[in-house]
Short mmCIF file of C-alpha atoms and ligand atoms in Angstrom, two decimals:
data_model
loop_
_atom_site.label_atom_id
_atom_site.label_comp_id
_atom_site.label_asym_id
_atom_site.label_seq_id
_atom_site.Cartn_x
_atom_site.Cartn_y
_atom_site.Cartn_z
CA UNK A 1 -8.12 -3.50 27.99
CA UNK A 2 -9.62 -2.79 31.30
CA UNK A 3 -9.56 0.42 33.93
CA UNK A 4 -9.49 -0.23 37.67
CA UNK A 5 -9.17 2.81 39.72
CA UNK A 6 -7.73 6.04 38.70
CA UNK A 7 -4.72 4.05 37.36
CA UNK A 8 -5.32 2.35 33.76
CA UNK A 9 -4.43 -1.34 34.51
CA UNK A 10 -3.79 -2.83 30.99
CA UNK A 11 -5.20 -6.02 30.73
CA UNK A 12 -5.22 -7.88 27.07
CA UNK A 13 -7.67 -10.40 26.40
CA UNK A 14 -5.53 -12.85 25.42
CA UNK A 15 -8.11 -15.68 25.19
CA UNK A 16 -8.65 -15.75 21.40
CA UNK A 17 -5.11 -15.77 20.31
CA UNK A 18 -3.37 -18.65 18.62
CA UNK A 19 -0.09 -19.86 19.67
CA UNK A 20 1.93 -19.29 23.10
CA UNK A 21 1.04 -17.56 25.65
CA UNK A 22 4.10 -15.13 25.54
CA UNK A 23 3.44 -14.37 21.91
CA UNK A 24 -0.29 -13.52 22.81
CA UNK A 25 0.75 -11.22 24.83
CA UNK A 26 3.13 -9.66 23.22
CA UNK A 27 0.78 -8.90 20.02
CA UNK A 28 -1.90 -7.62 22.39
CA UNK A 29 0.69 -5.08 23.47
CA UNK A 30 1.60 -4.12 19.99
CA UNK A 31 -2.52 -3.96 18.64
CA UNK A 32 -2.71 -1.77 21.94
CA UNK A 33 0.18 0.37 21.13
CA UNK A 34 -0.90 0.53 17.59
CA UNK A 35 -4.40 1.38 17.99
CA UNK A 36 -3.35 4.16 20.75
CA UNK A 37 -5.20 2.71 23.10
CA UNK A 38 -1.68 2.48 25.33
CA UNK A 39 -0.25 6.04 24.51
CA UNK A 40 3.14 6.55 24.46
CA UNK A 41 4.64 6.60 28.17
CA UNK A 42 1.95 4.50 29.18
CA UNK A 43 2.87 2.42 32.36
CA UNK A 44 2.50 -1.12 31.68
CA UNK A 45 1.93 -3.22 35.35
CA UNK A 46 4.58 -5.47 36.62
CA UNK A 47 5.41 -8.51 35.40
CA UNK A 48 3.86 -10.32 38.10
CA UNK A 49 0.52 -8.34 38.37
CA UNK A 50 0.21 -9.46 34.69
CA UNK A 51 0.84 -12.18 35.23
CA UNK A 52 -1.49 -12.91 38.08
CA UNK A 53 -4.98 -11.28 36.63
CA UNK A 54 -3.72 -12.88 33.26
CA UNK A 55 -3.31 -16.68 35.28
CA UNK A 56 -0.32 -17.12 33.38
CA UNK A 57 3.59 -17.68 34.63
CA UNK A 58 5.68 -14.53 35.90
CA UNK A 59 8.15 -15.46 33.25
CA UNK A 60 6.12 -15.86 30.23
CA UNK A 61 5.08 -12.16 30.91
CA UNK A 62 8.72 -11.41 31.24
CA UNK A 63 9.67 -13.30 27.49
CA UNK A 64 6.54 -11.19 26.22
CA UNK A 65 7.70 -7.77 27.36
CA UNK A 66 11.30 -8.47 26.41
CA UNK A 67 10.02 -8.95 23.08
CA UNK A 68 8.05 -6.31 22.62
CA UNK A 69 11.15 -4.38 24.14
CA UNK A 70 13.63 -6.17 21.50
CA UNK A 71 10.04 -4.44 18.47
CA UNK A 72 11.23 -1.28 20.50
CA UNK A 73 7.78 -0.85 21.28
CA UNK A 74 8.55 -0.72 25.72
CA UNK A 75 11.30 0.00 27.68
CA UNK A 76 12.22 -0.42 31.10
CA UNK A 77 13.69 1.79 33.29
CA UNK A 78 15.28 0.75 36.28
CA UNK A 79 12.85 1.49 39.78
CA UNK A 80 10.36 2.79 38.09
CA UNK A 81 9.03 0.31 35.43
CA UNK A 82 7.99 -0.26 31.65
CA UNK A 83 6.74 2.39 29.75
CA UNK A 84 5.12 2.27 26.24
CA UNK A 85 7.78 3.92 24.13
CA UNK A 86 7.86 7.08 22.00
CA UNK A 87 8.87 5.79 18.48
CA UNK A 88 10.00 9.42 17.52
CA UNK A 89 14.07 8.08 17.39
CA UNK A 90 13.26 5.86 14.80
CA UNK A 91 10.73 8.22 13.19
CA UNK A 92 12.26 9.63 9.77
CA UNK A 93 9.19 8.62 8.21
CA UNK A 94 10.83 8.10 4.61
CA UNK A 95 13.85 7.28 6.18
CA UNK A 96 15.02 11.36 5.59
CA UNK A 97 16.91 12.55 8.34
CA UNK A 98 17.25 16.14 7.74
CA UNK A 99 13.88 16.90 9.68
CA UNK A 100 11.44 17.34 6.74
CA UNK A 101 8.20 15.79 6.81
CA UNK A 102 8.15 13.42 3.85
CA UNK A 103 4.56 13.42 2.57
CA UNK A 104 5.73 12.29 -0.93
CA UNK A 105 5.94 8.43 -0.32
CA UNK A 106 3.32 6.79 -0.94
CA UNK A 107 3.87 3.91 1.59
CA UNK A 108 1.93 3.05 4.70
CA UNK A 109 3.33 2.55 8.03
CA UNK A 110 5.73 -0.12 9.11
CA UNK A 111 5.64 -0.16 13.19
CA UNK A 112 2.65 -2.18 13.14
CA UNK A 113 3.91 -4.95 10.95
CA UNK A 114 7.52 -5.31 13.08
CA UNK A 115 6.10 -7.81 15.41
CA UNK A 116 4.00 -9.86 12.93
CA UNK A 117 7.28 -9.80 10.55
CA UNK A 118 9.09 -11.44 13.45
CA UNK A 119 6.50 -13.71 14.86
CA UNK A 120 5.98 -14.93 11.12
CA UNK A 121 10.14 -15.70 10.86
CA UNK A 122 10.01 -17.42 14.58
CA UNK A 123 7.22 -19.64 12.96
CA UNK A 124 9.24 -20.10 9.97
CA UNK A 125 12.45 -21.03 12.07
CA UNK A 126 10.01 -23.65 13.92
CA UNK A 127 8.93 -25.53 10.73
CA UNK A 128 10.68 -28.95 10.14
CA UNK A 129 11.64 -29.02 7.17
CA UNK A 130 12.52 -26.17 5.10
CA UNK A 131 13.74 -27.52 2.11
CA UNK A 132 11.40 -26.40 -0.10
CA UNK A 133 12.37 -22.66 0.29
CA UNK A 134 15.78 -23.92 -0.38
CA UNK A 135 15.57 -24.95 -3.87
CA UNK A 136 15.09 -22.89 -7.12
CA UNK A 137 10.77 -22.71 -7.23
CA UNK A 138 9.06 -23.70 -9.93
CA UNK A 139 8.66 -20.61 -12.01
CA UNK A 140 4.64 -20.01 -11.68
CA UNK A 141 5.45 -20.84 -7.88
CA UNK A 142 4.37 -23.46 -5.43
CA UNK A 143 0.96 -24.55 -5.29
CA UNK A 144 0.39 -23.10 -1.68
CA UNK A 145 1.95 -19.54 -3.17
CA UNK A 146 -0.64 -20.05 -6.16
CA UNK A 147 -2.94 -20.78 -3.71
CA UNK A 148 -2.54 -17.66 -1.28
CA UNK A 149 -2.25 -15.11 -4.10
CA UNK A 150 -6.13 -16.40 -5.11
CA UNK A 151 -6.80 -16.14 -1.79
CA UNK A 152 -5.35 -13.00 -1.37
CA UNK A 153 -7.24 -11.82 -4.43
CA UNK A 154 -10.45 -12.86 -3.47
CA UNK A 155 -10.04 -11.64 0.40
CA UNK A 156 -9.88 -7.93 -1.39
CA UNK A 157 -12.37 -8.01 -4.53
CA UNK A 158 -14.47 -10.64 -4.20
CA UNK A 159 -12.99 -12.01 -7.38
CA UNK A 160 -13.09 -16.27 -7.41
CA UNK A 161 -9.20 -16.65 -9.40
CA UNK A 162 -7.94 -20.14 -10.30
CA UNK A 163 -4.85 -20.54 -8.42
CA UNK A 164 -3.41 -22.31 -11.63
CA UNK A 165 -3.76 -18.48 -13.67
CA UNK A 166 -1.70 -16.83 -11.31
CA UNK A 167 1.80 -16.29 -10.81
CA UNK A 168 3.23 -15.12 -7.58
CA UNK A 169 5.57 -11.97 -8.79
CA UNK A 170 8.57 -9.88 -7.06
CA UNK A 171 6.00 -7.07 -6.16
CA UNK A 172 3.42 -4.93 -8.01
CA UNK A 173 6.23 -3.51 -9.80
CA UNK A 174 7.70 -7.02 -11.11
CA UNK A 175 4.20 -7.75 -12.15
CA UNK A 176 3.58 -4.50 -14.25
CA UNK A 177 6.73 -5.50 -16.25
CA UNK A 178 5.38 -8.83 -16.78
CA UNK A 179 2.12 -8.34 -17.90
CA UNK A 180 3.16 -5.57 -20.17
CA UNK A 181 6.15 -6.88 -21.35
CA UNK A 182 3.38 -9.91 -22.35
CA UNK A 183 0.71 -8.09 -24.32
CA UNK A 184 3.31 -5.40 -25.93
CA UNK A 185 6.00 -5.67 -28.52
CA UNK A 186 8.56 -2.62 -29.00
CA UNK A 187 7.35 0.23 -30.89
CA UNK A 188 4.41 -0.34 -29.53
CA UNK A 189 2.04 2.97 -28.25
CA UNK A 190 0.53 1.79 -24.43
CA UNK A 191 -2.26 3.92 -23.54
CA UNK A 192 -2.27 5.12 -19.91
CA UNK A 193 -4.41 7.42 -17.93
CA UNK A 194 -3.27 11.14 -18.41
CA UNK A 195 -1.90 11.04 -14.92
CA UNK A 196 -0.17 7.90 -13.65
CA UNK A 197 1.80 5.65 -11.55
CA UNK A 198 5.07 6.97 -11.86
CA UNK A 199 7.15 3.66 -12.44
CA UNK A 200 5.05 3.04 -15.95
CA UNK A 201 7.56 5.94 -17.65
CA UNK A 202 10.61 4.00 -17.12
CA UNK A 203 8.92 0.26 -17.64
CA UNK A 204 7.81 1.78 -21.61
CA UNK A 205 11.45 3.17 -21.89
CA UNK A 206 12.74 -0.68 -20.96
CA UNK A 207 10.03 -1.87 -23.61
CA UNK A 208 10.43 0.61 -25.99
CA UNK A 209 6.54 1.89 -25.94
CA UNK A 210 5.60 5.01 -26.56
CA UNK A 211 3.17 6.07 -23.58
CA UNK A 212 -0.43 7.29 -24.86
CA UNK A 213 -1.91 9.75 -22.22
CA UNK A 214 -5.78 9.00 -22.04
CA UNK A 215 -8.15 12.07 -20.70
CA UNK A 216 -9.83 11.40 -17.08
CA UNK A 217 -13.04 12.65 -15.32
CA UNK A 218 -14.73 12.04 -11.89
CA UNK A 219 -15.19 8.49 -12.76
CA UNK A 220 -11.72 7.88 -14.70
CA UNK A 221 -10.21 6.79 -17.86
CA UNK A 222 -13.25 8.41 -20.58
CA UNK A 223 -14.12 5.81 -23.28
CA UNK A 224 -14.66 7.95 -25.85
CA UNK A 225 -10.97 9.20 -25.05
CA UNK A 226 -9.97 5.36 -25.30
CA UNK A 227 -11.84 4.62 -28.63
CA UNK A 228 -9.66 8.42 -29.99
CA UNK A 229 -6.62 7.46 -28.61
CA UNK A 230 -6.51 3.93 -29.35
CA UNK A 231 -7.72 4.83 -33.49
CA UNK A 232 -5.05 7.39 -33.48
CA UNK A 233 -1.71 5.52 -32.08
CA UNK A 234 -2.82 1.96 -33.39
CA UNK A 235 -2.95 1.26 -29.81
CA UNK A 236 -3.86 -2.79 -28.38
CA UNK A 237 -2.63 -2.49 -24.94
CA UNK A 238 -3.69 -0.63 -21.86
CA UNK A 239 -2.23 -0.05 -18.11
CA UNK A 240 -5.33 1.33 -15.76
CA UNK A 241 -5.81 1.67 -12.15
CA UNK A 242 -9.32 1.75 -11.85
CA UNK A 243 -9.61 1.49 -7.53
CA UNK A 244 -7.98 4.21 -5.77
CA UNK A 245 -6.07 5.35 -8.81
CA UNK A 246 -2.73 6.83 -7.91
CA UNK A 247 -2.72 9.99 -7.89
CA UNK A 248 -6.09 11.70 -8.83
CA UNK A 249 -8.08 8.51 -5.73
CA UNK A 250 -10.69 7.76 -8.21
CA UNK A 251 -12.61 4.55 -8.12
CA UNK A 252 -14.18 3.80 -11.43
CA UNK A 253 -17.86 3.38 -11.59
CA UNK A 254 -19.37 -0.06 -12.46
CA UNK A 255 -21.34 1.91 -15.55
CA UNK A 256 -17.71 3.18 -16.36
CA UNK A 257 -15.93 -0.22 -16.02
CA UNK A 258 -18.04 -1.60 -18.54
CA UNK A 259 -17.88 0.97 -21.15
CA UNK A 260 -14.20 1.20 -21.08
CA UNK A 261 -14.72 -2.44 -21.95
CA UNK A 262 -17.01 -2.33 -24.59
CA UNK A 263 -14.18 0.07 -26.16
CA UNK A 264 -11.47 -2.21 -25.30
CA UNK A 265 -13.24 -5.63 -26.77
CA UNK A 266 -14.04 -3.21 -29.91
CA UNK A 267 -10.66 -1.92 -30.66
CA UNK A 268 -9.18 -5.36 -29.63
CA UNK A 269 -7.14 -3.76 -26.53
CA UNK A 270 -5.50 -5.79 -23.68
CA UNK A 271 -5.41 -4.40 -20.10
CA UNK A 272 -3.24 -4.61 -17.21
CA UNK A 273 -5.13 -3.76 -14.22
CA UNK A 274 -3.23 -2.48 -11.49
CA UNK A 275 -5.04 -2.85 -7.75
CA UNK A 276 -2.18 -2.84 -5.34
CA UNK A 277 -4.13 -0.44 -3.63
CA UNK A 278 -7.51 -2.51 -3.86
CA UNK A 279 -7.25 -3.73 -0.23
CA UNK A 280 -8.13 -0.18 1.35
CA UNK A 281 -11.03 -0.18 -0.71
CA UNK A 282 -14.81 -1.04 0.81
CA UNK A 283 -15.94 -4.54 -0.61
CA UNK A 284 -18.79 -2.92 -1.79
CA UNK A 285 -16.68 -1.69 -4.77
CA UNK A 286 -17.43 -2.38 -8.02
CA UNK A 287 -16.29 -5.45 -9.73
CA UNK A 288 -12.65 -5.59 -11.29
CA UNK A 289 -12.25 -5.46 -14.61
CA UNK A 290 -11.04 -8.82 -14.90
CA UNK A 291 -13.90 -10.34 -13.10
CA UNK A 292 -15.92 -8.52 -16.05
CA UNK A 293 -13.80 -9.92 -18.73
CA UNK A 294 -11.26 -12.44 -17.71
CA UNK A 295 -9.88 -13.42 -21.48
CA UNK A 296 -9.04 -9.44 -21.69
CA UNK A 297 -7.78 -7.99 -18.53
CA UNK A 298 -4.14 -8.78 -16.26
CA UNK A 299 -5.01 -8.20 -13.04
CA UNK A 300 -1.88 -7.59 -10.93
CA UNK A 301 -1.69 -6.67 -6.78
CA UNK A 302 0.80 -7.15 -4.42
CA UNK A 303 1.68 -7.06 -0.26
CA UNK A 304 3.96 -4.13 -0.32
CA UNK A 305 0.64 -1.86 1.35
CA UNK A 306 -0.45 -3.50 3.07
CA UNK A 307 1.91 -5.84 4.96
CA UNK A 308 5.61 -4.43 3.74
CA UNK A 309 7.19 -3.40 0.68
CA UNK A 310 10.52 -5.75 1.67
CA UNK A 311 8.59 -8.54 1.13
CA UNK A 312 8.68 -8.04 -2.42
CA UNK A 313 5.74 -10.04 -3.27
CA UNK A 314 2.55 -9.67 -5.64
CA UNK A 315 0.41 -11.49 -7.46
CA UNK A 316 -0.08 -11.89 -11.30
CA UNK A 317 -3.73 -13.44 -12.53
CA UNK A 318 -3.61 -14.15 -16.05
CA UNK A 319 -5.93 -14.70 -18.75
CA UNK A 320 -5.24 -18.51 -20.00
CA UNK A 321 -3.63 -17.48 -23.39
CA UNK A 322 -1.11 -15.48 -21.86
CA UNK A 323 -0.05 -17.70 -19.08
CA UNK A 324 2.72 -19.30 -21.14
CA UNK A 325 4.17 -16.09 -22.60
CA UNK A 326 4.21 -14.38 -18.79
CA UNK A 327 5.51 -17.50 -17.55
CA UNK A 328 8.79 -17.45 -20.21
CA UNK A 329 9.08 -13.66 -19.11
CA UNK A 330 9.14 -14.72 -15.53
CA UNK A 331 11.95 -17.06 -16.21
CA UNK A 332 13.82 -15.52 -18.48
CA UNK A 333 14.20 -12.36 -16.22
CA UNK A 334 14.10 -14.21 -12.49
CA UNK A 335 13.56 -17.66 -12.63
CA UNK A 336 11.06 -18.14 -10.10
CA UNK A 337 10.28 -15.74 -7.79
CA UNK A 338 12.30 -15.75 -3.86
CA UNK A 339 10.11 -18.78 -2.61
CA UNK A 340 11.36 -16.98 0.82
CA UNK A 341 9.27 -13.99 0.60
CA UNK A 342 6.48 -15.64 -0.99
CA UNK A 343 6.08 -17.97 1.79
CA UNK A 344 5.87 -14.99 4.28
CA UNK A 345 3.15 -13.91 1.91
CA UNK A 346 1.71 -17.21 2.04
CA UNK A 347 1.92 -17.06 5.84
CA UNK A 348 0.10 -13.74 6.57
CA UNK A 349 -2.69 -14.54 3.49
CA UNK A 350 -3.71 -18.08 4.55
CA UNK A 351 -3.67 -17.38 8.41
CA UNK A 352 -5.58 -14.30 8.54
CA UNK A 353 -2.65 -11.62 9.37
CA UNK A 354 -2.96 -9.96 5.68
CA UNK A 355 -6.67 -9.18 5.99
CA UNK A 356 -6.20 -8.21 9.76
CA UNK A 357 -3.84 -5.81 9.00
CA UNK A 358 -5.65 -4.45 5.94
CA UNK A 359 -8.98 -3.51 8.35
CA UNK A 360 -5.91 -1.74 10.44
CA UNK A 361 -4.87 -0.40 7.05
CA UNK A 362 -8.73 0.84 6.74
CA UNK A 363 -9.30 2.37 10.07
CA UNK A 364 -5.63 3.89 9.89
CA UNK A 365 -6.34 5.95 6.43
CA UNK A 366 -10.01 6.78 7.54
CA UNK A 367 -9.06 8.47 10.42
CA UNK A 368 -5.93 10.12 8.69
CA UNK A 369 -8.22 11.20 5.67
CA UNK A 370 -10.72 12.58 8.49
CA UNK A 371 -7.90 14.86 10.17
CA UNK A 372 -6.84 16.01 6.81
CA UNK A 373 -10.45 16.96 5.74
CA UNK A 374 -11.14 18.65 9.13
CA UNK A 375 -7.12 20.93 8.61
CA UNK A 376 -7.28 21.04 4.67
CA UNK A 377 -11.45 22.25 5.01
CA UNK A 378 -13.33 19.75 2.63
CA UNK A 379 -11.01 18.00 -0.53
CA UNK A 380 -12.37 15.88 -3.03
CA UNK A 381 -9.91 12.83 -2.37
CA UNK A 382 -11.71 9.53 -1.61
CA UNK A 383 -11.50 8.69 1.98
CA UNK A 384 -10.19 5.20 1.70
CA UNK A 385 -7.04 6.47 -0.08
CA UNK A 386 -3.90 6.19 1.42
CA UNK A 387 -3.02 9.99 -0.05
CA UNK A 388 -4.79 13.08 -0.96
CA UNK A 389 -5.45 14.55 -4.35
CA UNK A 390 -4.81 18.75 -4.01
CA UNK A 391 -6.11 20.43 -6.95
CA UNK A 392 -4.49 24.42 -6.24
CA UNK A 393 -6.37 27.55 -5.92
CA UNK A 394 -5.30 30.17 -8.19
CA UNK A 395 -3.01 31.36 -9.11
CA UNK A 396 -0.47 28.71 -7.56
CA UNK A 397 1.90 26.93 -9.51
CA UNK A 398 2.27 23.39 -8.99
CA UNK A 399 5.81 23.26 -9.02
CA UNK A 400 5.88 26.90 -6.70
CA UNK A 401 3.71 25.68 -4.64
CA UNK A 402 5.68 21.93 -3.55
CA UNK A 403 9.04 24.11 -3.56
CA UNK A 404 7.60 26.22 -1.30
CA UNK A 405 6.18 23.88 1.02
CA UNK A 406 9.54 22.37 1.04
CA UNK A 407 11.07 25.64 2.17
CA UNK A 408 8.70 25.16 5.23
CA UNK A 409 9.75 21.71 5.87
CA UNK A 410 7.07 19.43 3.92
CA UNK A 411 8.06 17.16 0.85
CA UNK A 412 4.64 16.60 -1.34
CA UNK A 413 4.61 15.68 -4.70
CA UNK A 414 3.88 18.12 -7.80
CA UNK A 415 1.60 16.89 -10.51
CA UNK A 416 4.10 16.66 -13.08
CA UNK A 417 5.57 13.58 -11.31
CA UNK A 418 2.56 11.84 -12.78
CA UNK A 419 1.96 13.52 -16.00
CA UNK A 420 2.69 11.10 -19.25
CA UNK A 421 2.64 13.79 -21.93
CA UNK A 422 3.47 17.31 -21.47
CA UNK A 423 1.23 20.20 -21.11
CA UNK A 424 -2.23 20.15 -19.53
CA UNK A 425 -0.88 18.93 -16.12
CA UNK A 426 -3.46 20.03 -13.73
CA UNK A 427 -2.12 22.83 -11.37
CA UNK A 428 -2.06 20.01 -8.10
CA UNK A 429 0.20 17.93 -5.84
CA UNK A 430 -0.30 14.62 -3.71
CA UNK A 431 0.29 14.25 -0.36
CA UNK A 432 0.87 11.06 1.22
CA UNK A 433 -0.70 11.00 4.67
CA UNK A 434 -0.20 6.90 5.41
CA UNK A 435 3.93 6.51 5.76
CA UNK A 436 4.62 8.92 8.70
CA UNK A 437 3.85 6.96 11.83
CA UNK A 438 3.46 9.51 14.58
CA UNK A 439 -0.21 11.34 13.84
CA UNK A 440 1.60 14.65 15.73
CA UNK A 441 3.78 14.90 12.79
CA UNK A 442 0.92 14.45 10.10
CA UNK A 443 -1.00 17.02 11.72
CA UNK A 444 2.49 19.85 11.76
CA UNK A 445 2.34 18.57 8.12
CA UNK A 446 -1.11 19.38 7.30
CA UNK A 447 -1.34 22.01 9.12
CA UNK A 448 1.70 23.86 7.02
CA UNK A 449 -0.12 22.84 3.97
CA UNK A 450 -3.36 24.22 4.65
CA UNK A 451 -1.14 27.35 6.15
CA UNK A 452 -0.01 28.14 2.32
CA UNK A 453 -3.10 27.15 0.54
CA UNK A 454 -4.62 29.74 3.10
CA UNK A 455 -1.71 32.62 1.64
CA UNK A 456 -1.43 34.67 -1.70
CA UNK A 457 0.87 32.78 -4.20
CA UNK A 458 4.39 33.71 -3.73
CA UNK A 459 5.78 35.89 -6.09
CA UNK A 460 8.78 34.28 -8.40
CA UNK A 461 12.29 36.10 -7.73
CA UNK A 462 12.48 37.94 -11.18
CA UNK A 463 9.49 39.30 -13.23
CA UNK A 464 10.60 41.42 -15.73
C1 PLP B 501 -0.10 2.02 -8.56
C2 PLP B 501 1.11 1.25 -8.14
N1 PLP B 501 1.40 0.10 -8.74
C3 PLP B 501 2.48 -0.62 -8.39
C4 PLP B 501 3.32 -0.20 -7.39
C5 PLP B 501 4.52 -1.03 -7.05
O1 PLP B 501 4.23 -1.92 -6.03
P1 PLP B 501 5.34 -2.83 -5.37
O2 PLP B 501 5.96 -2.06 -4.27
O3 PLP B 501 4.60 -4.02 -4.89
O4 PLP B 501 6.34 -3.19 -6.41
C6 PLP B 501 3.05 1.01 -6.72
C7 PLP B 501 3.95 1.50 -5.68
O5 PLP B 501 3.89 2.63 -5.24
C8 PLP B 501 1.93 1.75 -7.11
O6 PLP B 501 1.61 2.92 -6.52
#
């Protein structure tokens, strides 16, 4: 974008973008809008300024800015002009209407990704011959969908996957049930880390498995905790998130990674590693555990934080003996996978759009984790996590302090949401700060937050 004069003239640089002219332009607009580099009410010049200092046709800037009206991104107004658009009608972040400030879900925003979604289903439309999304898949999926999960994979760990060990899945979530359903029978005890992802309690009620909390430190899951835990319960399998674990952020060290694996290979446990988070995390990560030990480890991840949860795609990398029993699971439960979505998938991995969006992704949650370091004073939650780990001071109460927060309009989630076992839940909450798109909002948020942490516990009602 360029300045001339006191007015801001926007002018993309349209130069390096694939495909026509109108959609160029209208992608610009929405990276602009995005990035906030054209606020909201922003005058955008007339069609045939644009259209002039850009050397293309008056009406191809007119197509562009009705679609980026159609994204809801601009909107004219008659004699005076298009304006960049405040979003805040369609705001409900978490799709909660009664004005509270959902900080609970741990999703990141969608604006962004309304354009890409529809320039990706125009493409789509444009194709000759559809037929192949027509049909039942194959159950591992097509080779192009086999293809674009490795690349996927390798675009956020480094990791070098045969395309022929992985199976595209119906999300992160599909692929948890997979792999575990694959390495567990019923009755079986699944060790966990002491705080989790949620959605593991009900996948071991479904598979009958008795969850085994494992203790945590600064650097994750603690092997000697393992080696207990897995002598005590009899224990072979094991669901981990070691990047950006959900909730506590923790990235397990490389020193770590391979003493939890030395435990593992010892006690003869299986391991479903869960990354779907993995994309927000800097390259210069350690490697995944199933880089480390590929005959061992499940290494699941999926689109849904990147690009959108509706796509309802992830990816499941296998280790060889197991590809048969996960592939029997897959088609006894689904068949094959929507070949639909994971063509979308497909789409936005093997052109580029799923890594461009992730570095959006990056620069999104660094700046958000910035703000909530400078209003929260300090925090011990990694910056490239899409939420923030709140350890209370005394003498809060987990569950006083989220209820209260709620009372002042905030929804955050209480520690006990992630707890496995009961007792020695840690006196903390998460707060999501990637799903509400207008920053104003995640500031009021924060800002009430770090407003109670600042008070003296409330009292309960009754005491005697
Ligand atoms: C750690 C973890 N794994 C898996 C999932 C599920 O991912 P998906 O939406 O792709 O099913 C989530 C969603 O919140 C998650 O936090």
């Amino acid at each position: 974008m360029t300045m001339t004069g006191k007015q801001p003239a926007w002018l993309p640089d349209i130069s390096q973008r694939p495909g026509p002219r109108y959609r160029a332009i209208a992608a610009a607009l929405q990276d602009d809008i995005g990035s906030g580099s054209l606020p909201i009410g922003a005058k955008l010049p007339t069609h045939r300024d644009l259209a002039w200092r850009l050397g293309v046709t008056v009406g191809t800037v007119t197509r562009a800015y009705a679609e980026a009206e159609r994204s809801g991104l601009i909107g004219g107004e008659v004699g005076r002009g298009t304006f960049v658009r405040d979003p805040r009608p369609a705001e409900a972040p978490t799709g909660d209407d009664s004005g509270v400030i959902d900080l609970s879900v741990n999703a990141l925003t969608q604006r962004p990704n309304e354009e890409r979604l529809r320039q990706a289903l125009m493409q789509l439309a444009d194709r000759g011959d559809l037929s192949g999304l027509m049909h039942y898949p194959p159950v591992n999926g097509s080779a192009r969908h086999r293809q674009a999960g490795a690349a996927w994979i390798e675009q956020t760990t480094g990791m070098v996957a045969d395309p022929a060990l992985i199976l595209p899945t119906a999300g992160g979530q599909n692929a948890m049930h997979l792999a575990l359903a694959a390495i567990t029978r019923p009755g079986d005890s699944l060790l966990v880390e002491r705080l989790s992802y949620p959605a593991v309690k009900p996948l071991a009620g479904l598979l009958d498995l008795r969850l085994v909390p494992v203790a945590m430190d600064g650097e994750g899951l603690v092997p000697d905790a393992l080696d207990q835990a897995a002598r005590t319960h009899g224990a072979h399998a094991l669901y981990c998130m070691p990047r950006l674990h959900n909730p506590t952020t923790v990235t397990q060290s490389a020193p770590r990674r391979q003493a939890l694996l030395e435990v593992c290979r010892r006690a003869g446990i299986l391991v479903v590693e869960d990354d779907v988070y993995g994309f927000l995390a800097p390259r210069t990560d350690p490697a995944p555990l199933a880089a480390l030990d590929p005959e061992r480890v499940l290494f699941l991840t999926s689109l849904s934080k990147n690009l959108m949860p509706g796509l309802r795609t992830g990816f499941l990398l296998c280790p060889p003996p197991l590809m048969d029993r996960v592939r029997s699971l897959l088609r006894a439960t689904l068949l094959g996978v929507n070949p639909l979505g994971a063509e979308l998938a497909a789409e936005f991995i093997l052109s580029g759009a799923a890594l461009d969006c992730a570095g959006q992704r990056r620069a999104l949650v660094a700046e958000r984790q910035a703000q909530a370091r400078r209003l929260l004073r300090g925090g011990a939650s990694d910056p490239a996590c899409p939420h923030l780990w709140l350890p209370l001071p005394e003498p809060w109460r987990r569950e006083d302090f989220a209820r209260a927060l709620l009372g002042r309009g905030v929804r955050v989630t209480p520690a006990d949401a992630f707890a496995v076992a009961r007792g020695d839940t840690p006196h903390a909450v998460r707060v999501c700060i990637g799903g509400v798109e207008r920053t104003d909002l995640l500031e009021q948020g924060l800002r009430i937050v770090a407003g109670l942490l600042a008070e003296p516990a409330a009292m309960g009602e009754s005491f005697v």
